[in-house]
Every structure is written in C-alpha cells, then in structure tokens.
Coordinates of C-alpha atoms in Angstrom, one line a residue:
Chain R
X1 CA -20.0 18.5 27.4
X2 CA -18.8 20.8 24.2
X3 CA -17.4 23.0 26.3
X4 CA -15.4 21.0 28.5
X5 CA -14.3 19.4 25.4
X6 CA -12.7 22.9 23.8
X7 CA -11.4 23.3 27.3
X8 CA -9.0 20.3 27.2
X9 CA -6.0 20.1 25.4
X10 CA -5.8 17.6 22.2
X11 CA -3.6 15.4 23.0
X12 CA -3.0 14.1 19.5
X13 CA -2.1 17.3 18.0
X14 CA 0.5 18.2 20.7
X15 CA 2.1 14.6 20.7
X16 CA 2.6 14.8 17.0
X17 CA 4.1 18.0 17.2
X18 CA 6.2 17.3 20.1
X19 CA 7.5 14.1 18.0
X20 CA 8.1 16.5 15.0
X21 CA 9.9 19.3 17.3
X22 CA 12.5 16.4 18.6
X23 CA 13.1 15.0 15.2
X24 CA 13.9 18.4 13.7
X25 CA 16.5 19.4 16.7
X26 CA 17.9 15.6 16.9
X27 CA 18.1 13.8 13.6
X28 CA 20.1 14.8 10.4
X29 CA 18.0 17.2 8.0
X30 CA 20.2 17.0 4.8
X31 CA 23.2 15.2 3.7
X32 CA 25.2 16.9 1.2
X33 CA 27.7 15.2 -1.3
X34 CA 30.1 16.7 -4.3
X35 CA 28.8 13.7 -6.4
X36 CA 26.6 10.9 -7.2
X37 CA 28.8 7.7 -6.1
X38 CA 30.1 9.6 -2.6
X39 CA 28.0 9.0 0.5
X40 CA 26.6 12.3 1.9
X41 CA 27.9 14.2 5.3
X42 CA 24.6 14.9 6.8
X43 CA 23.8 17.8 8.7
X44 CA 21.2 18.7 11.4
X45 CA 19.1 21.4 11.2
X46 CA 20.8 23.6 13.5
X47 CA 24.2 23.6 11.4
X48 CA 22.2 25.5 8.1
X49 CA 23.2 29.5 8.6
X50 CA 23.9 29.6 12.1
X51 CA 20.3 28.3 12.9
X52 CA 18.2 30.8 11.9
X53 CA 16.4 29.4 9.6
X54 CA 15.9 26.2 11.6
X55 CA 14.2 28.5 14.0
X56 CA 11.4 30.2 11.9
X57 CA 10.4 26.6 11.3
X58 CA 10.4 25.9 15.1
X59 CA 8.2 29.0 16.1
X60 CA 5.3 28.1 14.5
X61 CA 5.7 24.4 15.6
X62 CA 5.4 26.0 18.9
X63 CA 2.5 27.7 18.3
X64 CA 0.3 24.9 16.9
X65 CA 1.2 23.4 20.5
X66 CA 0.3 26.4 22.4
X67 CA -3.1 26.6 20.1
X68 CA -3.5 23.0 20.8
X69 CA -3.5 23.5 24.5
X70 CA -6.5 25.3 24.7
X71 CA -8.5 24.1 21.6
X72 CA -11.5 25.7 20.2
X73 CA -12.9 26.0 16.4
X74 CA -10.8 29.6 15.9
X75 CA -8.0 28.5 17.4
X76 CA -7.8 25.3 15.2
X77 CA -8.5 27.2 12.2
X78 CA -5.3 29.2 13.1
X79 CA -3.1 25.8 13.5
X80 CA -4.6 25.1 10.4
X81 CA -2.8 28.2 8.5
X82 CA 0.0 27.9 11.1
X83 CA 1.2 24.2 9.1
X84 CA -0.1 24.9 6.0
X85 CA 2.6 27.7 6.3
X86 CA 4.8 25.4 7.2
X87 CA 4.5 22.7 4.9
X88 CA 4.8 25.2 2.0
X89 CA 8.0 26.5 4.1
X90 CA 9.8 23.6 4.6
X91 CA 10.6 24.1 0.8
X92 CA 12.2 27.1 1.4
X93 CA 14.3 25.9 4.8
X94 CA 15.7 23.2 1.4
X95 CA 16.4 26.4 -0.6
X96 CA 18.3 27.9 2.6
X97 CA 20.3 24.8 3.4
X98 CA 21.2 24.0 -0.6
X99 CA 22.4 28.1 -0.4
X100 CA 24.4 27.7 2.0
X101 CA 25.9 24.1 2.5
X102 CA 26.1 23.0 -1.6
X103 CA 29.2 24.1 -3.4
X104 CA 27.8 25.9 -6.7
X105 CA 31.0 25.1 -8.3
X106 CA 30.7 21.4 -8.6
X107 CA 28.0 20.8 -11.3
X108 CA 27.4 17.4 -9.7
X109 CA 26.7 18.3 -6.4
X110 CA 23.7 17.3 -4.6
X111 CA 21.9 17.9 -1.7
X112 CA 19.9 15.0 0.0
X113 CA 16.7 15.3 2.6
X114 CA 17.3 13.8 5.6
X115 CA 15.6 11.7 8.0
X116 CA 13.7 14.8 10.2
X117 CA 12.5 16.2 7.3
X118 CA 11.3 13.1 6.1
X119 CA 9.6 12.5 9.7
X120 CA 8.3 16.5 9.9
X121 CA 6.5 16.5 6.6
X122 CA 4.7 12.6 7.4
X123 CA 3.5 14.2 11.5
X124 CA 2.7 17.4 9.7
X125 CA 0.5 15.9 7.4
X126 CA -0.6 13.7 9.9
X127 CA -1.4 16.7 12.3
X128 CA -3.6 18.2 9.0
X129 CA -5.5 15.0 8.8
X130 CA -6.4 15.3 12.9
X131 CA -7.1 19.0 12.1
X132 CA -9.7 18.5 9.6
X133 CA -11.4 16.1 11.6
X134 CA -11.5 17.7 14.3
X135 CA -12.7 20.9 12.1
X136 CA -15.7 18.9 10.1
X137 CA -13.7 19.8 7.0
X138 CA -15.0 17.9 3.8
X139 CA -12.6 16.2 1.7
X140 CA -12.4 18.5 -0.8
X141 CA -11.2 21.3 1.6
X142 CA -8.6 18.4 2.3
X143 CA -7.2 19.1 -0.7
X144 CA -7.5 22.5 -1.5
X145 CA -5.5 23.0 1.7
X146 CA -2.4 21.2 0.1
X147 CA -2.9 23.4 -3.0
X148 CA -0.2 26.5 -1.1
X149 CA 2.2 23.4 -0.3
X150 CA 2.5 21.8 -3.9
X151 CA 2.5 25.4 -5.5
X152 CA 5.1 26.0 -3.0
X153 CA 7.4 23.2 -3.7
X154 CA 6.7 23.3 -7.4
X155 CA 8.2 26.9 -7.1
X156 CA 11.1 25.8 -4.9
X157 CA 12.0 22.7 -7.1
X158 CA 12.1 24.6 -10.6
X159 CA 14.1 27.7 -9.1
X160 CA 16.0 26.8 -6.2
X161 CA 16.2 23.2 -5.5
X162 CA 18.1 22.2 -8.5
X163 CA 20.7 20.6 -6.7
X164 CA 18.2 18.6 -4.7
X165 CA 19.7 15.0 -5.3
X166 CA 16.0 13.6 -6.2
X167 CA 15.8 17.0 -8.5
X168 CA 19.2 15.5 -10.0
X169 CA 18.3 12.0 -10.8
X170 CA 14.8 13.0 -13.0
X171 CA 16.9 16.0 -14.6
X172 CA 19.0 13.2 -15.9
X173 CA 15.9 11.4 -17.0
X174 CA 12.9 13.5 -17.3
X175 CA 12.0 12.2 -20.9
X176 CA 12.0 8.7 -19.3
X177 CA 9.9 9.2 -16.3
X178 CA 7.6 11.1 -18.5
X179 CA 7.5 8.2 -20.9
X180 CA 7.5 5.9 -17.5
X181 CA 4.1 7.6 -16.1
X182 CA 2.3 7.4 -19.5
X183 CA 3.4 3.7 -19.7
X184 CA 2.4 2.9 -16.2
X185 CA -0.9 4.2 -16.3
X186 CA -1.4 2.8 -20.0
X187 CA -0.9 -0.8 -18.5
X188 CA -3.1 -0.2 -15.6
X189 CA -5.8 1.6 -17.5
X190 CA -5.8 -1.4 -20.0
X191 CA -5.7 -4.2 -17.3
X192 CA -8.2 -2.1 -15.2
X193 CA -10.4 -1.9 -18.7
X194 CA -10.2 -5.5 -19.4
X195 CA -11.1 -6.7 -15.8
X196 CA -14.0 -4.7 -15.9
X197 CA -15.7 -6.0 -19.2
X198 CA -14.7 -9.1 -18.2
X199 CA -15.8 -9.0 -14.4
X200 CA -19.1 -7.7 -15.3
X201 CA -19.6 -10.3 -17.9
X202 CA -18.5 -12.6 -15.3
X203 CA -20.7 -11.6 -13.2
X204 CA -23.6 -11.4 -15.0
X205 CA -23.2 -15.0 -15.7
X206 CA -22.7 -16.0 -12.3
X207 CA -25.9 -14.2 -11.3
X208 CA -27.9 -16.8 -13.7
X209 CA -25.7 -19.8 -12.6
X210 CA -25.1 -20.8 -9.0
X211 CA -22.5 -23.8 -9.8
X212 CA -20.6 -21.1 -11.7
X213 CA -20.6 -18.7 -9.0
X214 CA -19.0 -21.1 -6.5
X215 CA -16.8 -22.2 -9.0
X216 CA -15.7 -18.9 -10.2
X217 CA -15.5 -17.2 -6.9
X218 CA -13.1 -20.7 -5.7
X219 CA -10.8 -20.0 -8.2
X220 CA -10.5 -16.1 -8.3
X221 CA -9.6 -16.3 -4.6
X222 CA -7.4 -19.0 -5.3
X223 CA -5.4 -16.6 -7.6
X224 CA -5.6 -13.7 -5.2
X225 CA -3.5 -15.6 -3.0
X226 CA -0.9 -16.8 -5.2
X227 CA 2.3 -13.7 -4.5
X228 CA 2.6 -11.3 -7.7
X229 CA 6.4 -12.2 -8.1
X230 CA 5.2 -15.5 -8.7
X231 CA 2.5 -15.3 -11.3
X232 CA 4.6 -12.9 -12.9
X233 CA 7.5 -15.5 -13.1
X234 CA 5.4 -18.5 -13.8
X235 CA 3.7 -16.5 -16.8
X236 CA 7.2 -16.3 -18.1
X237 CA 7.9 -20.0 -19.6
X238 CA 4.2 -20.4 -20.9
X239 CA 4.0 -17.2 -22.5
X240 CA 7.7 -17.7 -24.5
X241 CA 6.9 -20.8 -25.7
X242 CA 3.7 -19.3 -27.0
X243 CA 5.2 -16.8 -28.5
X244 CA 7.5 -19.1 -30.1
X245 CA 5.0 -21.3 -31.6
X246 CA 2.1 -19.0 -32.5
X247 CA 3.3 -16.5 -35.2
X248 CA 0.7 -13.6 -35.0
X249 CA 1.2 -13.4 -30.9
X250 CA 5.5 -12.8 -31.5
X251 CA 4.3 -10.5 -34.1
X252 CA 2.1 -8.5 -31.5
X253 CA 4.8 -8.1 -29.3
X254 CA 4.2 -11.0 -27.0
X255 CA 6.9 -12.7 -25.3
X256 CA 7.8 -14.5 -22.2
X257 CA 8.5 -10.5 -21.1
X258 CA 7.3 -7.2 -21.6
X259 CA 3.7 -6.2 -20.9
X260 CA 1.6 -9.3 -21.9
X261 CA 2.7 -11.6 -18.9
X262 CA 2.5 -7.9 -16.6
X263 CA -1.2 -7.6 -18.3
X264 CA -2.1 -10.9 -17.8
X265 CA -1.0 -11.1 -14.2
X266 CA -2.6 -7.6 -13.8
X267 CA -6.3 -8.7 -15.0
X268 CA -6.2 -12.1 -12.8
X269 CA -5.7 -10.0 -9.7
X270 CA -7.9 -7.5 -10.7
X271 CA -11.0 -9.9 -11.7
X272 CA -11.7 -10.9 -7.8
X273 CA -12.3 -7.5 -6.2
X274 CA -14.2 -6.1 -9.6
X275 CA -16.6 -9.7 -10.0
X276 CA -16.9 -9.5 -6.1
X277 CA -18.1 -5.8 -6.2
X278 CA -20.4 -6.3 -9.2
X279 CA -21.8 -9.2 -8.4
X280 CA -22.6 -7.7 -4.9
X281 CA -23.7 -4.3 -6.3
X282 CA -26.2 -6.0 -8.6
X283 CA -27.8 -8.2 -6.1
X284 CA -27.8 -5.9 -3.2
X285 CA -30.5 -3.4 -5.3
X286 CA -33.5 -3.2 -2.9
X287 CA -35.8 -5.6 -4.0
X288 CA -39.1 -3.4 -3.5
X289 CA -37.6 -0.6 -5.5
X290 CA -37.1 -3.5 -8.7
X291 CA -41.0 -4.4 -7.5
X292 CA -42.5 -1.1 -8.3
X293 CA -40.2 -0.5 -11.4
X294 CA -42.2 -3.6 -12.9
X295 CA -45.5 -2.5 -11.6
X296 CA -44.4 0.7 -13.6
X297 CA -44.7 -1.6 -16.8
X298 CA -41.3 -1.7 -17.5
X299 CA -39.7 -4.9 -19.2
X300 CA -36.6 -6.9 -18.0
X301 CA -34.6 -5.1 -20.0
X302 CA -35.7 -1.4 -18.8
X303 CA -35.9 -2.6 -15.4
X304 CA -32.3 -3.9 -15.6
X305 CA -30.6 -0.8 -17.8
X306 CA -32.8 1.9 -16.1
X307 CA -32.9 1.1 -12.5
X308 CA -30.5 -2.0 -11.3
X309 CA -27.7 -1.1 -13.2
X310 CA -27.6 2.8 -12.4
X311 CA -28.6 2.2 -8.9
X312 CA -25.5 -0.6 -8.3
X313 CA -23.3 2.0 -10.0
X314 CA -21.7 3.3 -7.1
X315 CA -20.9 -0.3 -5.5
X316 CA -19.2 -1.0 -9.1
X317 CA -17.1 2.0 -8.9
X318 CA -15.5 1.2 -5.8
X319 CA -14.7 -2.1 -7.2
X320 CA -12.8 -0.1 -9.7
X321 CA -11.4 2.2 -7.2
X322 CA -10.2 -1.0 -5.5
X323 CA -8.6 -2.7 -8.3
X324 CA -6.9 0.5 -9.8
X325 CA -5.3 1.2 -6.5
X326 CA -3.8 -2.3 -6.6
X327 CA -3.0 -2.3 -10.0
X328 CA -1.1 0.6 -9.5
X329 CA 1.1 -0.9 -7.2
X330 CA 1.3 -4.6 -9.0
X331 CA 2.4 -3.0 -11.8
X332 CA 5.8 -1.8 -10.4
X333 CA 6.5 -5.0 -9.5
X334 CA 5.8 -5.7 -12.9
X335 CA 8.9 -3.6 -13.8
X336 CA 11.0 -7.0 -12.4
X337 CA 9.8 -8.9 -15.6
X338 CA 10.7 -5.8 -18.0
X339 CA 7.3 -4.3 -18.4
X340 CA 8.7 -0.7 -17.9
X341 CA 6.7 1.6 -15.4
X342 CA 7.7 3.8 -12.5
X343 CA 8.9 0.3 -11.0
X344 CA 11.8 0.3 -13.5
X345 CA 13.6 3.2 -11.3
X346 CA 12.7 1.7 -8.3
X347 CA 14.5 -1.5 -9.2
X348 CA 17.2 0.5 -11.1
X349 CA 17.9 2.8 -7.7
X350 CA 17.9 -0.8 -5.5
X351 CA 20.6 -2.1 -8.0
X352 CA 22.9 0.7 -8.1
X353 CA 22.2 1.7 -4.5
X354 CA 20.8 4.9 -5.6
X355 CA 18.7 5.9 -3.2
X356 CA 17.3 9.0 -4.7
X357 CA 16.3 7.3 -8.0
X358 CA 14.7 4.7 -5.7
X359 CA 12.2 7.7 -4.2
X360 CA 12.1 9.2 -8.0
X361 CA 9.9 5.8 -8.6
X362 CA 8.2 5.3 -5.3
X363 CA 7.0 8.3 -4.5
X364 CA 5.0 9.1 -7.7
X365 CA 3.4 5.6 -7.5
X366 CA 2.4 6.5 -3.8
X367 CA 0.6 9.7 -5.4
X368 CA -1.0 7.9 -8.3
X369 CA -2.6 5.4 -6.1
X370 CA -3.5 8.3 -4.2
X371 CA -4.9 10.2 -6.6
X372 CA -6.9 7.6 -8.0
X373 CA -8.1 6.4 -5.0
X374 CA -9.7 10.1 -4.5
X375 CA -11.1 10.1 -7.7
X376 CA -12.7 7.2 -8.3
X377 CA -13.9 8.1 -4.0
X378 CA -15.0 11.2 -5.3
X379 CA -16.9 9.8 -8.5
X380 CA -18.7 7.2 -6.4
X381 CA -19.9 9.8 -3.5
X382 CA -21.2 11.7 -6.5
X383 CA -23.2 9.2 -8.3
X384 CA -24.8 8.4 -4.7
X385 CA -26.0 11.8 -4.1
X386 CA -27.1 12.7 -7.7
X387 CA -29.2 8.9 -7.6
X388 CA -30.3 9.5 -4.3
X389 CA -32.5 12.4 -5.5
Chain J
X1 CA -6.7 -29.9 3.1
X2 CA -4.1 -27.6 4.6
X3 CA -2.1 -30.9 5.4
X4 CA -2.0 -31.7 1.7
X5 CA -0.3 -28.3 0.8
X6 CA 2.1 -28.3 3.4
X7 CA 2.9 -31.7 2.2
X8 CA 3.5 -30.4 -1.5
X9 CA 5.5 -27.5 -0.3
X10 CA 7.6 -29.9 1.7
X11 CA 8.0 -32.1 -1.2
X12 CA 8.6 -29.6 -3.4
X13 CA 11.5 -27.7 -1.1
X14 CA 13.2 -31.1 -0.5
X15 CA 13.0 -33.0 -4.0
X16 CA 13.7 -30.4 -6.4
X17 CA 16.6 -32.2 -7.2
X18 CA 14.5 -35.1 -8.4
X19 CA 12.7 -32.8 -11.2
X20 CA 15.6 -31.9 -12.9
X21 CA 14.4 -33.5 -15.9
X22 CA 11.3 -32.1 -15.7
X23 CA 12.8 -28.4 -15.6
X24 CA 15.5 -29.5 -18.4
X25 CA 12.4 -29.3 -20.7
X26 CA 11.8 -26.0 -19.8
X27 CA 15.8 -24.7 -20.0
X28 CA 17.2 -27.0 -22.4
X29 CA 20.1 -24.7 -23.2
X30 CA 21.4 -23.4 -19.6
X31 CA 23.8 -24.9 -18.1
X32 CA 22.2 -25.4 -14.8
X33 CA 19.1 -25.8 -14.0
X34 CA 18.3 -26.0 -10.7
X35 CA 19.3 -23.0 -8.1
X36 CA 22.1 -23.8 -5.9
X37 CA 23.1 -20.3 -4.3
X38 CA 21.3 -21.7 -1.2
X39 CA 19.2 -24.6 -0.5
X40 CA 15.7 -24.5 -1.2
X41 CA 15.0 -25.3 2.7
X42 CA 17.2 -22.2 4.0
X43 CA 15.3 -20.2 1.5
X44 CA 11.7 -21.3 2.4
X45 CA 12.8 -21.1 6.4
X46 CA 14.8 -17.4 5.7
X47 CA 11.1 -16.7 4.2
X48 CA 8.6 -17.8 6.9
X49 CA 11.0 -16.4 9.2
X50 CA 10.8 -13.2 8.0
X51 CA 7.4 -13.4 7.5
X52 CA 6.6 -14.9 10.9
X53 CA 8.6 -12.2 13.0
X54 CA 6.6 -9.8 11.3
X55 CA 3.4 -10.7 11.4
X56 CA 3.8 -11.5 14.9
X57 CA 4.9 -7.7 15.7
X58 CA 2.1 -6.6 13.5
X59 CA -0.1 -8.5 15.2
X60 CA 0.9 -7.3 18.8
X61 CA 1.6 -4.1 17.4
X62 CA -2.0 -3.6 15.8
X63 CA -4.7 -5.2 18.0
X64 CA -2.7 -3.3 20.8
X65 CA -3.0 -0.1 19.3
X66 CA -6.8 -0.7 18.2
X67 CA -7.4 -2.0 21.8
X68 CA -6.1 1.1 23.1
X69 CA -7.7 3.5 21.0
X70 CA -11.4 2.1 22.2
X71 CA -10.7 2.9 25.8
X72 CA -11.8 5.8 27.1
X73 CA -8.5 6.9 27.6
X74 CA -7.3 6.6 24.1
X75 CA -10.0 7.9 22.4
X76 CA -8.8 10.9 21.7
X77 CA -6.6 9.2 18.8
X78 CA -9.5 7.0 17.3
X79 CA -10.1 9.1 13.9
X80 CA -6.7 10.0 13.2
X81 CA -5.7 5.7 13.6
X82 CA -8.2 4.8 11.6
X83 CA -7.8 7.2 8.9
X84 CA -4.2 6.6 9.2
X85 CA -5.2 2.6 8.3
X86 CA -7.2 3.4 5.5
X87 CA -5.6 6.2 3.9
X88 CA -2.1 3.6 4.7
X89 CA -3.8 0.5 2.6
X90 CA -3.7 2.9 -0.4
X91 CA 0.0 2.7 -0.1
X92 CA 1.4 0.2 -2.7
X93 CA 3.5 -2.5 -0.5
X94 CA 6.6 -2.0 -3.1
X95 CA 6.5 1.4 -2.2
X96 CA 6.4 1.0 1.2
X97 CA 9.6 -1.2 1.1
X98 CA 11.5 0.8 -1.4
X99 CA 10.9 3.6 0.9
X100 CA 12.0 1.3 3.7
X101 CA 15.9 1.2 2.1
X102 CA 17.1 4.5 1.9
X103 CA 16.1 4.7 5.8
X104 CA 17.4 1.4 6.9
X105 CA 19.8 0.4 4.4
X106 CA 19.9 -3.1 2.8
X107 CA 19.0 -6.7 4.3
X108 CA 16.8 -8.6 6.4
X109 CA 15.9 -5.1 8.8
X110 CA 14.3 -2.9 6.3
X111 CA 12.2 -5.9 5.1
X112 CA 10.7 -6.9 8.8
X113 CA 10.3 -3.2 9.0
X114 CA 8.4 -2.7 5.5
X115 CA 6.2 -6.2 6.3
X116 CA 5.3 -4.4 9.7
X117 CA 4.0 -1.5 8.9
X118 CA 2.1 -2.4 5.9
X119 CA 0.8 -5.3 7.9
X120 CA 0.0 -3.0 10.4
X121 CA -2.8 -1.8 8.6
X122 CA -5.5 -4.2 7.9
X123 CA -4.9 -5.7 11.7
X124 CA -5.7 -2.5 13.2
X125 CA -8.9 -1.4 10.8
X126 CA -10.0 -5.3 11.4
X127 CA -9.6 -5.0 14.9
X128 CA -11.4 -1.9 15.3
X129 CA -14.4 -2.9 13.1
X130 CA -14.5 -5.7 14.9
X131 CA -14.6 -4.3 18.6
X132 CA -16.9 -1.4 17.1
X133 CA -19.0 -3.7 15.9
X134 CA -20.0 -5.3 18.7
X135 CA -23.7 -4.6 19.9
X136 CA -23.8 -1.7 22.3
X137 CA -26.6 -3.4 24.3
X138 CA -23.7 -6.8 24.7
X139 CA -21.6 -4.2 26.3
X140 CA -23.8 -2.3 28.6
X141 CA -25.2 -6.2 29.4
X142 CA -21.6 -7.2 30.7
X143 CA -21.0 -3.8 32.3
X144 CA -24.0 -4.2 34.2
X145 CA -23.1 -7.7 35.4
X146 CA -20.4 -5.8 36.8
X147 CA -17.4 -7.0 34.7
X148 CA -14.1 -4.1 35.1
X149 CA -13.1 -2.9 31.7
X150 CA -10.4 -5.5 31.3
X151 CA -12.7 -8.3 31.9
X152 CA -15.1 -6.8 29.5
X153 CA -12.1 -6.7 26.8
X154 CA -10.8 -10.0 27.6
X155 CA -14.4 -12.0 28.1
X156 CA -16.6 -9.8 25.7
X157 CA -15.1 -7.8 22.9
X158 CA -12.1 -9.8 21.8
X159 CA -13.8 -13.3 21.9
X160 CA -17.0 -11.8 19.8
X161 CA -14.2 -9.7 17.2
X162 CA -12.2 -12.6 17.1
X163 CA -13.4 -13.3 13.6
X164 CA -13.0 -9.9 12.1
X165 CA -9.5 -9.7 13.7
X166 CA -8.4 -12.8 12.3
X167 CA -9.6 -11.9 8.9
X168 CA -7.7 -9.1 9.0
X169 CA -4.6 -11.0 10.4
X170 CA -4.9 -13.5 7.2
X171 CA -4.9 -10.4 5.0
X172 CA -1.8 -9.3 6.2
X173 CA 0.3 -12.7 6.4
X174 CA -1.0 -13.0 2.6
X175 CA 0.6 -9.5 1.2
X176 CA 3.7 -10.2 3.3
X177 CA 4.2 -13.2 1.9
X178 CA 4.2 -12.0 -1.8
X179 CA 5.9 -8.6 -0.3
X180 CA 8.6 -10.5 1.1
X181 CA 9.8 -12.4 -2.2
X182 CA 10.4 -8.6 -3.4
X183 CA 12.3 -8.3 -0.5
X184 CA 15.0 -10.5 -2.5
X185 CA 16.2 -7.6 -4.4
X186 CA 16.8 -5.8 -1.3
X187 CA 19.3 -8.0 -0.3
X188 CA 17.2 -10.6 1.8
X189 CA 17.5 -14.0 0.9
X190 CA 14.9 -16.0 0.5
X191 CA 12.4 -17.7 -2.0
X192 CA 11.8 -14.5 -4.3
X193 CA 16.0 -15.3 -4.8
X194 CA 15.6 -17.4 -7.5
X195 CA 12.5 -15.9 -9.0
X196 CA 15.2 -12.7 -9.5
X197 CA 18.2 -14.4 -10.1
X198 CA 16.2 -16.3 -13.1
X199 CA 14.9 -13.3 -14.7
X200 CA 18.1 -11.4 -14.1
X201 CA 20.4 -14.3 -15.9
X202 CA 17.0 -15.5 -18.1
X203 CA 16.9 -18.6 -16.7
X204 CA 13.2 -19.4 -17.1
X205 CA 13.7 -22.9 -14.9
X206 CA 15.4 -20.9 -11.6
X207 CA 12.0 -18.5 -12.3
X208 CA 10.0 -21.8 -12.2
X209 CA 11.2 -23.0 -9.2
X210 CA 10.8 -19.8 -7.0
X211 CA 7.7 -19.4 -8.3
X212 CA 6.1 -22.6 -7.8
X213 CA 7.2 -22.6 -4.0
X214 CA 6.1 -19.1 -3.5
X215 CA 2.9 -20.0 -4.3
X216 CA 2.4 -23.6 -2.5
X217 CA 3.8 -21.3 0.8
X218 CA 0.9 -18.8 0.2
X219 CA -1.6 -21.1 -0.5
X220 CA -0.6 -23.8 2.3
X221 CA -0.6 -20.5 4.8
X222 CA -4.0 -19.8 3.5
X223 CA -5.5 -22.9 3.7
X224 CA -4.4 -23.2 7.1
X225 CA -5.8 -20.4 8.5
X226 CA -9.6 -21.1 5.8
X227 CA -9.1 -24.7 8.5
X228 CA -8.8 -22.5 11.4
X229 CA -10.5 -19.9 11.4
X230 CA -14.4 -21.2 12.1
X231 CA -12.9 -23.7 14.6
X232 CA -11.7 -20.5 16.5
X233 CA -14.5 -17.9 15.2
X234 CA -17.9 -18.9 17.8
X235 CA -16.8 -19.6 21.5

C-alpha cells in the first residue's frame, strides 16, 4: 500500500502548480503608475527584462511538478525546499520589476502587485500546506519554514521595494500605522479581558442556577445574530444620550462614537463563545477525577482550584482563542464608528479608491488574526500536554 | 416565532414613515429624519438578493466540494480542503471583503464574491464533519445491502449529515447578512446604506433605521432556521 502510494502522482501538488503556472504566464503580474491618482499600466511577467527573471521563477515550479509525479519522502522534502525558495525569490523578482519598469526620476512612481503574483503567493502557500501534511511535519516546523521567506520579504521591502505601492502607502503614514496596530490590539485586549472576567463569572453563576443558564444562553445567542454594523449603530444613540446627561462618563471620553460603543459591542459578541466554552469546560471535567480528589480529602475549594479549573483550562483557552480572532475582525468594522485601529485604513482606502491603502489595513488584520489563532492554539496544546502528565 | 419577526420586519420596512415622530426624538435638530435616498423595501430586497445568491452558490459549491473530497476519487484533496476551511475561518470577513475590491472593483459583484468565498468555509467544514461523523458500520451496512455509491450518498450519507450541514449553512447565512451590510461601504446599496450614511452625516436617526431593519432581518432568518431545522433533521 505504502509503496503504491509513493508511486502514484500527487494530483493536488500537480494541479496547484499547474494553476500557478497558467496564472503566471497569462495574468498581469504588476502595474506601474507615475503617481497615486493615475491608474497603473499593467505588465505581464514576461515583459519584465525580456522574460529572464520570469524563467527563474518558472523553472522551480516545473521542478516541483516533476517531483510530484513520483513522490516519495525525499522528493517531497526537496519540493518543500523549492517552494520555500520560490516564496523567498518572489520579492527579488518584484525588485527586478521595479528596477526595469519604474522610472527613478519620478518620486511618486509606484509598482502595484498584480493578480498573478497574488495568486502565486496563495497557491504556493497551499502547496506548502499540502507538503506539510504529506510529510507529517509539526505545526511549528511549518511556521519555521516561513522564517526565511519572511526574512527575504523584509530585506527586499527595506532595500529594493521602496516604489512598491503598498510600501509607498506605508511610508506616508508609518507613525499612524504603528499607532493603529497598537490601538487595535489594545481594544481587542480590553474587550477580550473584560469578556473573560465577565464570562467566567457568568459561567460560574450558570452552574449554580439552571434558570439563569437557559436565559443567559438565549440572550447571548440572540446577541450573536445581530449584525455587527447594526449593533455598533444601535449603541450610538444611547451612549451619546448618556454622555450628554452623565458628566463623569463624558469626562472618561465616553460618547456615541469612538472606543466606548466599539468596546461594548466587542464584549457583547465575545461573551457567547467565552461563556459557552467556560461552561462546557467546567462541566466536562471527568467525574471520576473529581471523586478521587474528594477521596484524597480535598475541600470543595481545593477541588475547584487545584483540579477542576486546571483541567478545564485548555477548553477555556479555546474560548479565548475564538473570541480574540473574532474581536480582531470586528474591531476593523468598529473603525466605521470612529474607533480607530487598522480598519481606518480599509475604509479610508475604500473611500479614496486607493486599493493599496485598503491592503495596508486588511493584510495586517489577517496576519494578526492568524497569529492570535496560532498563539492560543499552541498555548492550549502546551497546557493539554502539561496537564496530561 | 418566525412569522412574528417577519411581520415586524415587513411592518418596519413599509411603515418607517409612520415612525417619524419617534425618530424625531432621537434627532431633533436634523432637517430630515427618514432616509429617503432609496425606499427601505428596495434596500431590503437588494440585501436579501445578495445574501440569497451568495448563499445558494456557497451551498452548491461547498456541499459539492465536500462530497467530492470524501469520494474515493477525490480523497487526495481531502486534507488540503479541510485545512483550508479551518484556516480560512480565521480570516475576518471584513478583510475578505476588502481584499475582493482591488480584484473585482466596486459594486455588487465583489460583495457576492466575498460573501460566497467566506460563506463556503462553514459549509465545507460542517459537510465534511457531517459525512465523516457517520458510523462506518452504517456505511458498511448500506453497501452490504447492495446500494451503489450514489445511492449511499443520497439515501444514507446526506440525510444523516443533514443537521450538521444545515447548522453550517445557518452560520454562513448569519455571517453573510452581517457582512453584506458592511458591503454598503464598497458601493452596493443595501440595508447597510442608511447606517453608513448616518454615521458619515452624523444623523443617528438614519443609523437606527438601518440597524433596526438589519437586526430584524437577521433575527427573522435565524428564527426561520430555528423553526425548520428540527423538522428536516430526523428522517
């Protein structure tokens, strides 16, 4: 069975690479514009420096396809190396495109990344994911593979990709960008922190009173179905009214727009996953374990703090993970009611039809969400293994 | 319950003019308290159409893809599709919407595409979970009775997986209703319009009108699922 499996071609890799190859050869790779306002002139990959740099990207792709035709573990490892090299080489290709296409005498000239480059990035990451699964690599090994790629991109962005449109948008507002990330994370942290405290308290109360449990879950489920934009909007009026009437609230900076409605809405949305996971986690601890802890002479308090809570912690952390990822996305919407954060760039960009500004907001948001997901996932895994000993 | 919410939704959509007095209390200084750039009915229909088209496509593609990768011929793609569905869910819907605009431009099409792409994920994940959660013995028995692959799929796998698949569709539609509203910022006219325009012009009455209608729409659709899900489930 195993020998047969190695012999048959890996169709997943073959079709992904073929799709990438077709996109690379047929779609626009970059666009060049003399300034921010004018629409860019599109260029295919083969139009850059007579197509030689394009070949350097094409050949490794063909190589991966050849390796995928008769895959065994050694060939798949080689394919991983090739794909990592490709991902790291893409910014160098862009640097070549900048050198060849962008007029250095125009200070505002910019190079936009086109459809085929985005598609390649996406498809190659999928290839890496597939290879990771086939080779049975651990999650951290997958992340480690991306380190040289990130280093190459960082190097290229710092030295050779100054005219990249995304980079130009960043240069114009680098202080704002850093502040926006900080503010975004602060808002998410404050909301998740508050909902963690509130959620655990609520879950503990629900375990005591069955009536509260039913009513609580009904209300939280109801809240979750209300669209975020609507909830932000509905909080506007009451908060504006409150801050106009209550002096100490307005002194705190609470008003109809800004962080206050955003934070409230984020907490409201975060409560359901938090309470649900905490409740399930605390209820789900094996009764036999609790029994034996009692048998050892532990008091109720000790059983809760030393047995029930530590065993429930991984599932509670899962709630924190879901909540954090969700809050990172919702905070972007909150920019519409003036809450700041990375969503500001998205909506500013949409307003000015400046797509690279949209990307400057959207890409970090996705990166933050993925990072938060990986971080809490790893933490929960660690706790589970530590607790199982 | 769904009838009550649907009734409220329709009443609010058609009778917003009658609420002028109440809305005037919220926004006493503005010249205009009722959003008039489009009728609420038109906005509601647009909203529902966008969500409906995107969700139907997402169901067709999502369930189809999940079925394809659980057949022997497509099994090679199963790990990748599963991982893609779970990683994709960490992407915030707003970011997906924002990324669709540079590629597809402004208007209704990018919104449908973004909703479709994002709505696929819960459907694929739940369909996979539903089909793979079936007891292998049931599968074996159906095969033993002489059923063909197609018969097993239609008479055993899909009916047994239906509740889980429907739960995925419900999640997908709920997210889509919310994300479509944000789509008003990329040039689609729907119930998000009054909210955005209210925020921009500082007119809270507009915001309330949009927010109430979207809220009612979301709750109506959710209660429809609630009402009809248990009926479909055991068969």
